[in-house]
Tab-separated table of C-alpha atoms and ligand atoms in Angstrom:
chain	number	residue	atom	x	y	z
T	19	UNK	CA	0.000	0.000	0.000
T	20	UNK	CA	1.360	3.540	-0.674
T	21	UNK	CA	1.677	5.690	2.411
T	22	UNK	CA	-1.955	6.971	3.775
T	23	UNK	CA	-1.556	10.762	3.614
T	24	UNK	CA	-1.475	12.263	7.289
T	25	UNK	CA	-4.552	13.518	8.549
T	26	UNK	CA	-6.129	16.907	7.856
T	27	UNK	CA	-7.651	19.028	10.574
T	28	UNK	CA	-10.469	20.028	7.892
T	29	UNK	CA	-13.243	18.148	6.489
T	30	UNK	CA	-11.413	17.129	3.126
T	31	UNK	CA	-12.810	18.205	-0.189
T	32	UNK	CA	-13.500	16.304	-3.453
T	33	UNK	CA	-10.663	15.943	-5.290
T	34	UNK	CA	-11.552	17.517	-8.271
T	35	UNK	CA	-13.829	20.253	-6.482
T	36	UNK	CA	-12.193	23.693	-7.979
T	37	UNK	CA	-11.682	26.971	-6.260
T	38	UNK	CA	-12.990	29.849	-7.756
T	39	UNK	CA	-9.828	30.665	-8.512
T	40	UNK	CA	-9.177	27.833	-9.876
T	41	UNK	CA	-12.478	27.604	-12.301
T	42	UNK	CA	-11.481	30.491	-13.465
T	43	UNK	CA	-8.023	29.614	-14.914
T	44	UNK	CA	-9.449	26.256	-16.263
T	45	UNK	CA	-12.181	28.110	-18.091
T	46	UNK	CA	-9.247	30.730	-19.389
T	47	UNK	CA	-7.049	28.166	-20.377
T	48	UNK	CA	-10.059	25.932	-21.972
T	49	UNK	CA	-11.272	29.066	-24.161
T	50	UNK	CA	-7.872	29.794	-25.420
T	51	UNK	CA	-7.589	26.124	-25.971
T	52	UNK	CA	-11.031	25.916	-28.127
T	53	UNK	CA	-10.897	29.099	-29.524
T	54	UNK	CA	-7.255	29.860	-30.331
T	55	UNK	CA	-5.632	26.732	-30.617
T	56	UNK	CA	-7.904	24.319	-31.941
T	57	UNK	CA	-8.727	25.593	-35.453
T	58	UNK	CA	-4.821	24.972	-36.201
T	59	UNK	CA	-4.261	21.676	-34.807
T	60	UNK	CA	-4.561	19.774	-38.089
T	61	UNK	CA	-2.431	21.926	-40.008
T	62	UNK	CA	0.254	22.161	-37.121
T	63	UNK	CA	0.689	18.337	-36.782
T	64	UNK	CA	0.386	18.019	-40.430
T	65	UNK	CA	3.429	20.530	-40.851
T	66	UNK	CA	5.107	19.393	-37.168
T	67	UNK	CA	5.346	23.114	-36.620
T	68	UNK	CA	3.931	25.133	-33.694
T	69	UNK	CA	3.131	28.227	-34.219
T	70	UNK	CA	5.130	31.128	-33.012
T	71	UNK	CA	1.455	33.948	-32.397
T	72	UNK	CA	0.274	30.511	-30.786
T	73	UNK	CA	3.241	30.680	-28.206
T	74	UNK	CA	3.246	34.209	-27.629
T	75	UNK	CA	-0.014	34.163	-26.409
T	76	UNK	CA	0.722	30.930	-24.484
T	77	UNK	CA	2.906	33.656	-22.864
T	78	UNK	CA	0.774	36.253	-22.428
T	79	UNK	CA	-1.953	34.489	-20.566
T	80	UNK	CA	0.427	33.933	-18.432
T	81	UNK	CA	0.824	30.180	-18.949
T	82	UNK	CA	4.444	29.830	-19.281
T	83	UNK	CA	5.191	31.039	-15.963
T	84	UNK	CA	2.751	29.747	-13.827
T	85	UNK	CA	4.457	28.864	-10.415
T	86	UNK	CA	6.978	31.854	-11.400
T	87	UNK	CA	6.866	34.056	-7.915
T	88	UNK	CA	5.035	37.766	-9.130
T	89	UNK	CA	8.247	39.222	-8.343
T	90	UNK	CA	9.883	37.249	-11.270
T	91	UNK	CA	6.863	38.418	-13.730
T	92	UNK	CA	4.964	35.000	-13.262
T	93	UNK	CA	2.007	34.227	-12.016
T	94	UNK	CA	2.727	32.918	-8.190
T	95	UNK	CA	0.291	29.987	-8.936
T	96	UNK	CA	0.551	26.419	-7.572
T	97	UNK	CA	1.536	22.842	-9.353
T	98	UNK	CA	-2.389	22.154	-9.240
T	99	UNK	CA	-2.862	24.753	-11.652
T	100	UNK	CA	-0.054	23.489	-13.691
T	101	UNK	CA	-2.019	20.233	-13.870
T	102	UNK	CA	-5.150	22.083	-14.683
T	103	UNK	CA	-2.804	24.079	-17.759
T	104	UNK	CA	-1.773	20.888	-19.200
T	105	UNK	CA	-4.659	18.940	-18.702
T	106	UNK	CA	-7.089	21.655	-20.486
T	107	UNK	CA	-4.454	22.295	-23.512
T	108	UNK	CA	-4.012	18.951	-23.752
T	109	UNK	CA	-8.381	18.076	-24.633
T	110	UNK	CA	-7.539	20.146	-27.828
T	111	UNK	CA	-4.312	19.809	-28.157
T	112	UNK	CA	-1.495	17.055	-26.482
T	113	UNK	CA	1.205	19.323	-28.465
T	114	UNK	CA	0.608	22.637	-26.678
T	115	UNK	CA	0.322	20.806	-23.252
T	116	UNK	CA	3.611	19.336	-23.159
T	117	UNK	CA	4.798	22.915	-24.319
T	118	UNK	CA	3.911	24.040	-21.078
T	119	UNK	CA	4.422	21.085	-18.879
T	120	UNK	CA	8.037	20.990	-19.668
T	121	UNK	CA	8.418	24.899	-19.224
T	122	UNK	CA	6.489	24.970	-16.190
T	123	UNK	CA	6.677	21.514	-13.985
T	124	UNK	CA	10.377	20.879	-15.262
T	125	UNK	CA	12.767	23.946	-16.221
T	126	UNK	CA	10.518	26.735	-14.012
T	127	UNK	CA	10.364	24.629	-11.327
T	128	UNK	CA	14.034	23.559	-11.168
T	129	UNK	CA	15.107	27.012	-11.190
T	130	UNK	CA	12.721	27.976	-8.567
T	131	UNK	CA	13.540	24.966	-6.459
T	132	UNK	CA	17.261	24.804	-7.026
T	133	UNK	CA	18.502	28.294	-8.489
T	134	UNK	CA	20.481	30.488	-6.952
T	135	UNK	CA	19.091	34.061	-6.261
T	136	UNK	CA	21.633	35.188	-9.270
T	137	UNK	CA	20.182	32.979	-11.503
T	138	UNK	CA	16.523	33.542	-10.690
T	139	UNK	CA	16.709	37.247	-11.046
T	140	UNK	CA	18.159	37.024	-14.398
T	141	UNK	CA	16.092	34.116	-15.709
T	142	UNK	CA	12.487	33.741	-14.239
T	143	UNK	CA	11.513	36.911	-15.514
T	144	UNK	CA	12.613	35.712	-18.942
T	145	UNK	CA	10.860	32.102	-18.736
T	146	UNK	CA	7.827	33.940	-17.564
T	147	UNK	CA	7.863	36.531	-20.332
T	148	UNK	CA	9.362	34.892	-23.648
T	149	UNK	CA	11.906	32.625	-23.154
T	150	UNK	CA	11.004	28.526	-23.624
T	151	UNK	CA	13.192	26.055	-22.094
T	152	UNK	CA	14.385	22.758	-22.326
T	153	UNK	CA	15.100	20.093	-20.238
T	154	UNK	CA	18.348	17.936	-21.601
T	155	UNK	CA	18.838	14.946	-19.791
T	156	UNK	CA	18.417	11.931	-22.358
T	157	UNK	CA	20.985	10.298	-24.349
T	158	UNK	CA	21.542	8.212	-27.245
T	159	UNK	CA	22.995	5.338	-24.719
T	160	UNK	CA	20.825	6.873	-21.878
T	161	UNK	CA	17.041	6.704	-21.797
T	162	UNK	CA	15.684	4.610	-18.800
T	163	UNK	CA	19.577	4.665	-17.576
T	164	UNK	CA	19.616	8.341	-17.510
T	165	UNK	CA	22.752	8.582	-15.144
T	166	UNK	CA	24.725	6.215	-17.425
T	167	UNK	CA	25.153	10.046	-19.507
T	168	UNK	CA	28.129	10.508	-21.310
T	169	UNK	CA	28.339	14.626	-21.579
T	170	UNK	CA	31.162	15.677	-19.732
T	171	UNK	CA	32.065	18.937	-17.969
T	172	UNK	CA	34.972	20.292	-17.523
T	173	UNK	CA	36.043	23.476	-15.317
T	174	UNK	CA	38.226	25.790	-16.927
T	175	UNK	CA	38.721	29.018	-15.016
T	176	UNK	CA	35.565	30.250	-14.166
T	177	UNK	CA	33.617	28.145	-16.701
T	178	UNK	CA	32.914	25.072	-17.631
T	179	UNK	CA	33.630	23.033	-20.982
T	180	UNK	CA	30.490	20.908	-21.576
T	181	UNK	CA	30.888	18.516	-24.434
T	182	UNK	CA	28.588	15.532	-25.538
T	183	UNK	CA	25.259	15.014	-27.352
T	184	UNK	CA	21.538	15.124	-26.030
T	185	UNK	CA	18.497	13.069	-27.971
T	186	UNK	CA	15.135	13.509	-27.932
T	187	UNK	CA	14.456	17.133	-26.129
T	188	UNK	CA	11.486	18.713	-25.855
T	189	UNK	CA	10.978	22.518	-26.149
T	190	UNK	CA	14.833	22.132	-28.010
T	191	UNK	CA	13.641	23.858	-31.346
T	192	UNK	CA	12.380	26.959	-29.292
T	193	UNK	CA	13.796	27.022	-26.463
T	194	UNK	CA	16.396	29.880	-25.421
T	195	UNK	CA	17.498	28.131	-22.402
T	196	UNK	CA	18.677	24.526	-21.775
T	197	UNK	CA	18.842	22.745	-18.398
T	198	UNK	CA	21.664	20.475	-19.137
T	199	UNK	CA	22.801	17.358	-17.391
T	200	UNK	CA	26.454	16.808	-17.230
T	201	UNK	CA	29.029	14.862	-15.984
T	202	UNK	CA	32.026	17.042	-13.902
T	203	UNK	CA	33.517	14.126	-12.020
T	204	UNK	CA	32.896	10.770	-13.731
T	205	UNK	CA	35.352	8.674	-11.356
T	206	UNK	CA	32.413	9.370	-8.021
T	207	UNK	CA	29.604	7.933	-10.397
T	208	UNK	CA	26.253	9.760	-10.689
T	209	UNK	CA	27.370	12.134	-7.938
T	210	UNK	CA	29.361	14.195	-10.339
T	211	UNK	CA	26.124	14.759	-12.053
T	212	UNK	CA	25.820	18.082	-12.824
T	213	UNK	CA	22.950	20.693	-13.995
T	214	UNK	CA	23.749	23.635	-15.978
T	215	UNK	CA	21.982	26.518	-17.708
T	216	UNK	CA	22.963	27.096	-21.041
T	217	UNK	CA	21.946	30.206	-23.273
T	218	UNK	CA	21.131	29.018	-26.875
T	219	UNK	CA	23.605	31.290	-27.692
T	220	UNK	CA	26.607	29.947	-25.944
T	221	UNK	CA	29.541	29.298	-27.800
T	222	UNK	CA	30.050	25.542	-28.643
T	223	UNK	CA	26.157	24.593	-28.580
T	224	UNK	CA	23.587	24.053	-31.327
T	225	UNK	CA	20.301	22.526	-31.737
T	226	UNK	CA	20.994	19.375	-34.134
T	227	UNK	CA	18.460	17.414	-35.967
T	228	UNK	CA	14.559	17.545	-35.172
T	229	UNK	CA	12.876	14.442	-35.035
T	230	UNK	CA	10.287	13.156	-37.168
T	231	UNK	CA	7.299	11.985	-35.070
T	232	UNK	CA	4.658	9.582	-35.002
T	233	UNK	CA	2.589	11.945	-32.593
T	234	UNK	CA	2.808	15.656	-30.803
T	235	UNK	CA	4.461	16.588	-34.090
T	236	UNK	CA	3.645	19.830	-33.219
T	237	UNK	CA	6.043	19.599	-30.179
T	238	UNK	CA	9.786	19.873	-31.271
T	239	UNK	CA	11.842	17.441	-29.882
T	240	UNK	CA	15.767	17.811	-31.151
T	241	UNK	CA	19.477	16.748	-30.608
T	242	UNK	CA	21.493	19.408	-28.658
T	243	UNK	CA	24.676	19.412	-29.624
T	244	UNK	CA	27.777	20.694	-27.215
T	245	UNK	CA	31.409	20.666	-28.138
T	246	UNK	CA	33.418	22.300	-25.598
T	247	UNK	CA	30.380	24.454	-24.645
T	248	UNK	CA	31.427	27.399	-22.664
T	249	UNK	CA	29.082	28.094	-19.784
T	250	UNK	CA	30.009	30.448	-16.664
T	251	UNK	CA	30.516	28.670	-13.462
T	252	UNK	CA	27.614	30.925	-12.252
T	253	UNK	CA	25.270	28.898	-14.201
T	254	UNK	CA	25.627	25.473	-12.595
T	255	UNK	CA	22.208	25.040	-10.973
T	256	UNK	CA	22.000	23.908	-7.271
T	257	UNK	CA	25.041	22.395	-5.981
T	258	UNK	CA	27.757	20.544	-7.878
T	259	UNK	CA	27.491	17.023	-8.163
T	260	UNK	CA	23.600	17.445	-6.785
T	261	UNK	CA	22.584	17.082	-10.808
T	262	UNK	CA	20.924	13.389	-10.155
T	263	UNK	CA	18.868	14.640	-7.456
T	264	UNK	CA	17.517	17.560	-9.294
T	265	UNK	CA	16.862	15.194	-12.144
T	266	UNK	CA	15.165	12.306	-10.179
T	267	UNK	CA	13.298	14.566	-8.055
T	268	UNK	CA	11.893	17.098	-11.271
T	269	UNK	CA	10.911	13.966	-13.134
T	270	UNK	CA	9.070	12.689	-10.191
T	271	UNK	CA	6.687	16.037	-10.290
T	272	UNK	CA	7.025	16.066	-13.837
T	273	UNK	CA	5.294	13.323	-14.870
T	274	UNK	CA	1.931	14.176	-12.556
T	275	UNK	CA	1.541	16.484	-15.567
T	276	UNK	CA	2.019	13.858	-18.015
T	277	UNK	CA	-0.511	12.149	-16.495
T	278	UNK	CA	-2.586	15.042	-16.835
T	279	UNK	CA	-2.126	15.388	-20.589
T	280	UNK	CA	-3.178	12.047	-20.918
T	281	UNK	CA	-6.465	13.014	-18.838
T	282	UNK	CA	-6.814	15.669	-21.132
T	283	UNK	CA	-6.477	14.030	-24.118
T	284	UNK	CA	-8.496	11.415	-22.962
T	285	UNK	CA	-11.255	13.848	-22.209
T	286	UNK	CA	-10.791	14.754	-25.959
T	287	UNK	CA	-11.032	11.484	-27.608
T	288	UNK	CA	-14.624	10.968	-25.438
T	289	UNK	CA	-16.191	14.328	-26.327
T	290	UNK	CA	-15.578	13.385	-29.886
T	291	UNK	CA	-16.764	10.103	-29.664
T	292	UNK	CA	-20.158	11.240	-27.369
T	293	UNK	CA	-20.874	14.048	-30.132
T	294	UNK	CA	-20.445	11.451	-32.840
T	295	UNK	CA	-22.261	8.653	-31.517
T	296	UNK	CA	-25.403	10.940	-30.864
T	297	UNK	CA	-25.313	11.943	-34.676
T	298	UNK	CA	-24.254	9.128	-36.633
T	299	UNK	CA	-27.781	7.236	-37.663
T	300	UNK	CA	-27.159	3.244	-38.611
T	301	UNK	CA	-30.405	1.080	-38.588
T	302	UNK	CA	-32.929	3.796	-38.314
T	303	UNK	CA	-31.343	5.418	-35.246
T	304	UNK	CA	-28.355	7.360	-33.729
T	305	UNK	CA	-25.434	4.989	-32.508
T	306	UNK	CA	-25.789	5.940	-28.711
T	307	UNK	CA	-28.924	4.116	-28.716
T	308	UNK	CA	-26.804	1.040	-29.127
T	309	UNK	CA	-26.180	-0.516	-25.856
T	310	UNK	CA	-23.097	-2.212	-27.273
T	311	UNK	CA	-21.817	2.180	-27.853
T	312	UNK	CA	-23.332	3.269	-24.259
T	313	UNK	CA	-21.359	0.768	-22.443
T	314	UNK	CA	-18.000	1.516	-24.381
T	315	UNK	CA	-18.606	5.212	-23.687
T	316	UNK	CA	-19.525	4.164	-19.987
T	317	UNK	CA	-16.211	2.267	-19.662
T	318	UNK	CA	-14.243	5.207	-21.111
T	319	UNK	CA	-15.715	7.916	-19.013
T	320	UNK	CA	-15.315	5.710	-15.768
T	321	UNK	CA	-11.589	5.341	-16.305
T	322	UNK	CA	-11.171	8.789	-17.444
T	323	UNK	CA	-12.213	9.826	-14.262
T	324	UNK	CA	-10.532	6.987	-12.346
T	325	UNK	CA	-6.860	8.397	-14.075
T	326	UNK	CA	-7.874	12.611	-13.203
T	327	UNK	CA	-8.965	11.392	-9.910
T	328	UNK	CA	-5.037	9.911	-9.527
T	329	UNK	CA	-3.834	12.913	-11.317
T	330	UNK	CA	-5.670	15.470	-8.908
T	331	UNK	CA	-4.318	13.282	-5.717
T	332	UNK	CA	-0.617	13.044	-6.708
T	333	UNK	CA	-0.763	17.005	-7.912
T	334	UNK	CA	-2.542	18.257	-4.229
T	335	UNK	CA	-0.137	16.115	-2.096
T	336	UNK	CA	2.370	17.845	-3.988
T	337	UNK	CA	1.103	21.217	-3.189
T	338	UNK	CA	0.470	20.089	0.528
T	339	UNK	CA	4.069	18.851	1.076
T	340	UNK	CA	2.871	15.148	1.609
T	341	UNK	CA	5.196	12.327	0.500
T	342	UNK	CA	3.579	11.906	-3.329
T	343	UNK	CA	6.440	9.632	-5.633
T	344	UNK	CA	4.348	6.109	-5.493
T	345	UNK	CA	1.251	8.151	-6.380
T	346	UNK	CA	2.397	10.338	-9.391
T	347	UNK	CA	4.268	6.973	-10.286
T	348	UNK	CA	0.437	5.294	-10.411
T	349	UNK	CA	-1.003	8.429	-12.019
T	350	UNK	CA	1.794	8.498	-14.907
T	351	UNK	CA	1.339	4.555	-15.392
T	352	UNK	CA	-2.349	4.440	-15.258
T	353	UNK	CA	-3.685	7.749	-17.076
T	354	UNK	CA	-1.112	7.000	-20.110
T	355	UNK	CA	-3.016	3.728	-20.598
T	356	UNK	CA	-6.051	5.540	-19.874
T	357	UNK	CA	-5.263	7.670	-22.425
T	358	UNK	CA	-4.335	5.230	-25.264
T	359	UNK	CA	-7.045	2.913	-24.816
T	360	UNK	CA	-9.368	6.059	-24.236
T	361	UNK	CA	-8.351	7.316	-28.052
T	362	UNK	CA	-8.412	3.671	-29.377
T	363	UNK	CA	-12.013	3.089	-28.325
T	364	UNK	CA	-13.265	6.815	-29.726
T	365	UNK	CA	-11.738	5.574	-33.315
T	366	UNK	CA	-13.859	2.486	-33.105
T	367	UNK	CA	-16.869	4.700	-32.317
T	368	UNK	CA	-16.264	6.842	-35.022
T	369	UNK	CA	-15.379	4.053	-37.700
T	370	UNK	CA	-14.516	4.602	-40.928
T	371	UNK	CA	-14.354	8.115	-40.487
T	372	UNK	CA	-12.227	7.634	-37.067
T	373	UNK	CA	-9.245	6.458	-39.125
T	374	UNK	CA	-9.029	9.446	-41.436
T	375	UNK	CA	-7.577	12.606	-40.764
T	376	UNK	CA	-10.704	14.309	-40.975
T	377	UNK	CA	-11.596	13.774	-37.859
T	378	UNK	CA	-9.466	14.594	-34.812
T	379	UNK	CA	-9.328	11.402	-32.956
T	380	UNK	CA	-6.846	9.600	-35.025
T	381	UNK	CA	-4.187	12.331	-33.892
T	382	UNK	CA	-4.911	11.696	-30.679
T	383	UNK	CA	-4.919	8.348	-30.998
T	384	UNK	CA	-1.367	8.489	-31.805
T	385	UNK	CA	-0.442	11.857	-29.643
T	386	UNK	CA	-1.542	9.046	-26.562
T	387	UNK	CA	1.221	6.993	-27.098
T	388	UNK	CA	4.147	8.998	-26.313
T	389	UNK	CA	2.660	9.103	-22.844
T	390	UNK	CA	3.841	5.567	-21.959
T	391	UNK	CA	7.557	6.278	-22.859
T	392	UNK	CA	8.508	9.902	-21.787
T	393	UNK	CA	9.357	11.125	-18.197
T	394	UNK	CA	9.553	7.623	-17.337
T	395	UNK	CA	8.586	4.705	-19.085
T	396	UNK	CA	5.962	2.448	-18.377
T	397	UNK	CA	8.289	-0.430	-16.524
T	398	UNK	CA	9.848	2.243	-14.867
T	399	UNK	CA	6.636	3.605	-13.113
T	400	UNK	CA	6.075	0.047	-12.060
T	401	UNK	CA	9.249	-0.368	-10.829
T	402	UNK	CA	9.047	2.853	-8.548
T	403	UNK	CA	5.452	1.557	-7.804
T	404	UNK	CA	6.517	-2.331	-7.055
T	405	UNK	CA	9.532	-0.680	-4.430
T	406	UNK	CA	7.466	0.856	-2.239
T	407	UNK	CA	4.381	-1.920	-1.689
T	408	UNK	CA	7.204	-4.363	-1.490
T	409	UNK	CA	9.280	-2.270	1.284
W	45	FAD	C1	8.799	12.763	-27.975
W	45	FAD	C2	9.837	12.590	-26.909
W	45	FAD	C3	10.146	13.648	-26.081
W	45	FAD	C4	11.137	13.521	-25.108
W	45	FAD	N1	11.489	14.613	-24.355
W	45	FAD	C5	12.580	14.523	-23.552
W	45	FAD	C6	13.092	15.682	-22.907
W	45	FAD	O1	12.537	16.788	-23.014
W	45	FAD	N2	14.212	15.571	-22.155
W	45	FAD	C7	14.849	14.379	-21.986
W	45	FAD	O2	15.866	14.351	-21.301
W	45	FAD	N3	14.389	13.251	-22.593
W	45	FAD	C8	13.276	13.290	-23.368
W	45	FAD	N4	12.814	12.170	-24.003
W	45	FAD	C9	13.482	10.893	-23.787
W	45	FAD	C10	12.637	9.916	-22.992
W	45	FAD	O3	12.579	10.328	-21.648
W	45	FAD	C11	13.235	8.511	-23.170
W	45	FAD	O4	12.950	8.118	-24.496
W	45	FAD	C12	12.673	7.531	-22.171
W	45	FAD	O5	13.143	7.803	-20.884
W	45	FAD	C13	13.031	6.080	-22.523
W	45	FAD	O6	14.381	5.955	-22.800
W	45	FAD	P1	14.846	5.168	-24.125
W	45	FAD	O7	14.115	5.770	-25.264
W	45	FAD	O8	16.327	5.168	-24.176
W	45	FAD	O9	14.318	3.702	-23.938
W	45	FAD	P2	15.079	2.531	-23.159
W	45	FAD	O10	15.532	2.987	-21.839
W	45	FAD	O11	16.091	1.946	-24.084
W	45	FAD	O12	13.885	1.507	-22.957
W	45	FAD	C14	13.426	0.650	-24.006
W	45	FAD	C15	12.429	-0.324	-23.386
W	45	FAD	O13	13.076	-1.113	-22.373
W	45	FAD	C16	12.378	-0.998	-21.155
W	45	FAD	N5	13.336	-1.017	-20.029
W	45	FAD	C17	14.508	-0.338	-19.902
W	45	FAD	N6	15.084	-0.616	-18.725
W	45	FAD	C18	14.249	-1.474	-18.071
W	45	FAD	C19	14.262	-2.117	-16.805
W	45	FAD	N7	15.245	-1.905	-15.927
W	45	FAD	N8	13.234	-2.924	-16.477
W	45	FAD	C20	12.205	-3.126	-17.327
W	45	FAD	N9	12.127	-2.541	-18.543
W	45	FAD	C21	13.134	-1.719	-18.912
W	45	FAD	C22	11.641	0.331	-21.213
W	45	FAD	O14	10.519	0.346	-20.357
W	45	FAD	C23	11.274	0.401	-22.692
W	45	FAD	O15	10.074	-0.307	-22.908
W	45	FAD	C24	11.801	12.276	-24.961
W	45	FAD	C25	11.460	11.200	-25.776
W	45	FAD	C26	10.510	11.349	-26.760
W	45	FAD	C27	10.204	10.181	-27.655
């Protein structure tokens, strides 16, 4: 069993009862979403290109800096609105909600966790305003492994000399600031595990090839190349040799919001196939009036709200300060699958029609399955899972 949360003096709340703060930046984010967003979702997967008036405005509602303190020019919000962000973007579109789930849950909230005053002062303001970051810990011989990384650092005066290749980063094509993971002292293992910020425009660093996707096209994800990267000693975030923790315990928050974008897409895939099924006549009548469609629509709404209610819980016991790794482990693992099947079912309900691109539920049908294998694979969620029941 995971570890009851401790008791609360108040009469708890639903979990997915909102404040009115709260309903108010859902519906925000959910208008931008259906308004703004979601008559260019074809033609942005179709092109695997997000678009740059999209992202501005991404920045100008203030979504790209959500936990940012006001004093940095963010909003001073909470990781359950994060959740909310992601999980609201990602009903329309799973591209734009990793967009801001790696700026916000990863690369804002290392710096705002880890940073030194120095460093905040100079870059929150940015992240909040117009800067998008990246978050480069993956390698071609490190996915699951991460800490097996081969990029090296090396001090040189005051700076350091990063060298070695990332694969696979999110946020890489726009992004004008990199959260690198680096090796400064190979011989004491993952303890010389090292974060660093590096400026797109550092000398010795460049975005390398973009990847061709199967789903978030829309979403860059790219090589970053370093060769002798020059970054200022000033920019190592948190302490040196303290990379692996930063890593470990990011990803662990992290992937709450994955699990949220697969909520939200999941959410997506059953609106589509509810409105569908009540319009599409076979045998005299609309589809819902099939028992055979109710009950597959019943099944998919139960576990949709069986994955948010594990999303809400990990992302609250987050915010309260409660132990939450076994539970955002559970709500990556389950609302991925929840999210694949979910999209899998709505193309069935749709048929024909539900495997063209005509319709929007094939996308999502393959934007789901990235959620399995990001921030944490599958096995790996059940491995963090299996530790703690088994002790
Ligand atoms: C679209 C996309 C975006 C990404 N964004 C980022 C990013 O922004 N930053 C970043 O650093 N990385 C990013 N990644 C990398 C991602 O985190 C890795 O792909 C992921 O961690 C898996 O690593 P891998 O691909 O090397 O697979 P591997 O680790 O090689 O795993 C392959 C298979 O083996 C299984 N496996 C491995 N080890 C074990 C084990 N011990 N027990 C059981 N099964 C195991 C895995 O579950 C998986 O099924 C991204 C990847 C993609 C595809």
């Amino acid at each position: 069993m995971a570890a009851l949360p401790e008791t609360v003096d108040t009469a708890p709340l639903p979990l997915t009862a909102l404040t009115e703060e709260e309903k108010f930046f859902q519906s925000t984010v959910r208008k931008f979403a259906r308004e703004e967003i979601r008559p260019y979702v074809r033609e942005m997967d179709e092109a695997g290109v997000f678009r740059k008036d999209l992202l501005k405005e991404m920045f100008q509602l203030g979504l790209m800096g959500i936990e940012i303190p006001e004093e940095f020019g963010g909003q001073g919000g909470n990781f359950f609105q994060c959740v909310l962000a992601v999980e609201a973007l990602a009903e329309v579109d799973p591209s734009a909600a990793v967009i801001v789930d790696v700026q916000n849950t990863i690369a804002n909230n290392i710096l705002i966790r880890w940073g030194s005053e120095e460093l905040k002062r100079r870059y929150l303001p940015k992240l909040a305003h117009d800067t998008v970051a990246a978050f480069g810990l993956s390698e071609a011989g490190s996915g699951s492994d991460a800490f097996a990384l081969a990029t090296r650092a090396t001090r040189q005066g005051d700076h350091y000399l990063l060298t070695g290749r990332k694969l696979w980063i999110t946020n890489a094509g726009e992004a004008g600031l990199y959260f690198v993971f680096a090796n400064a002292n190979p011989e004491a293992g993952h303890r010389g595990i090292t974060c660093f910020l590096v400026e797109r425009g550092f000398p010795g660093f460049q975005v390398g090839k973009k990847e061709d996707k199967l789903g978030i096209r829309a979403s860059s994800t790219c090589e970053l190349i370093m060769d002798e990267c020059r970054v200022p000693a000033a920019n190592v975030v948190g302490e040196l040799g303290k990379g692996y923790k930063i890593a470990i315990e990011t990803l662990n928050e992290g992937r709450i919001a994955i699990g949220s974008q697969m909520v939200g897409l999941a959410q997506g895939a059953l609106g589509h196939a509810i409105a569908y099924a009540k319009q599409r006549e076979q045998f005299g009548k609309p589809i819902a009036d099939f028992q055979g469609v109710q009950f597959e629509l019943a099944v998919m709404a139960t576990e949709v709200e069986a994955a948010r209610l594990l999303v809400y819980n990990a992302a609250r016991m987050r915010d309260a300060g409660l132990p939450f790794v076994t539970e955002a482990a559970m709500a990556k693992y389950f609302a991925s699958q929840v999210g694949e099947n979910t999209a899998s079912r709505a193309v069935e309900i749709l048929g024909g029609v539900g495997f063209t691109k005509d319709y929007p539920v094939e996308k999502l049908y393959r934007d789901a399955k990235i959620g399995r294998i990001y921030e944490g694979t599958s096995n790996m969620q059940k491995i963090t899972i299996a530790k703690q029941i088994l002790g």
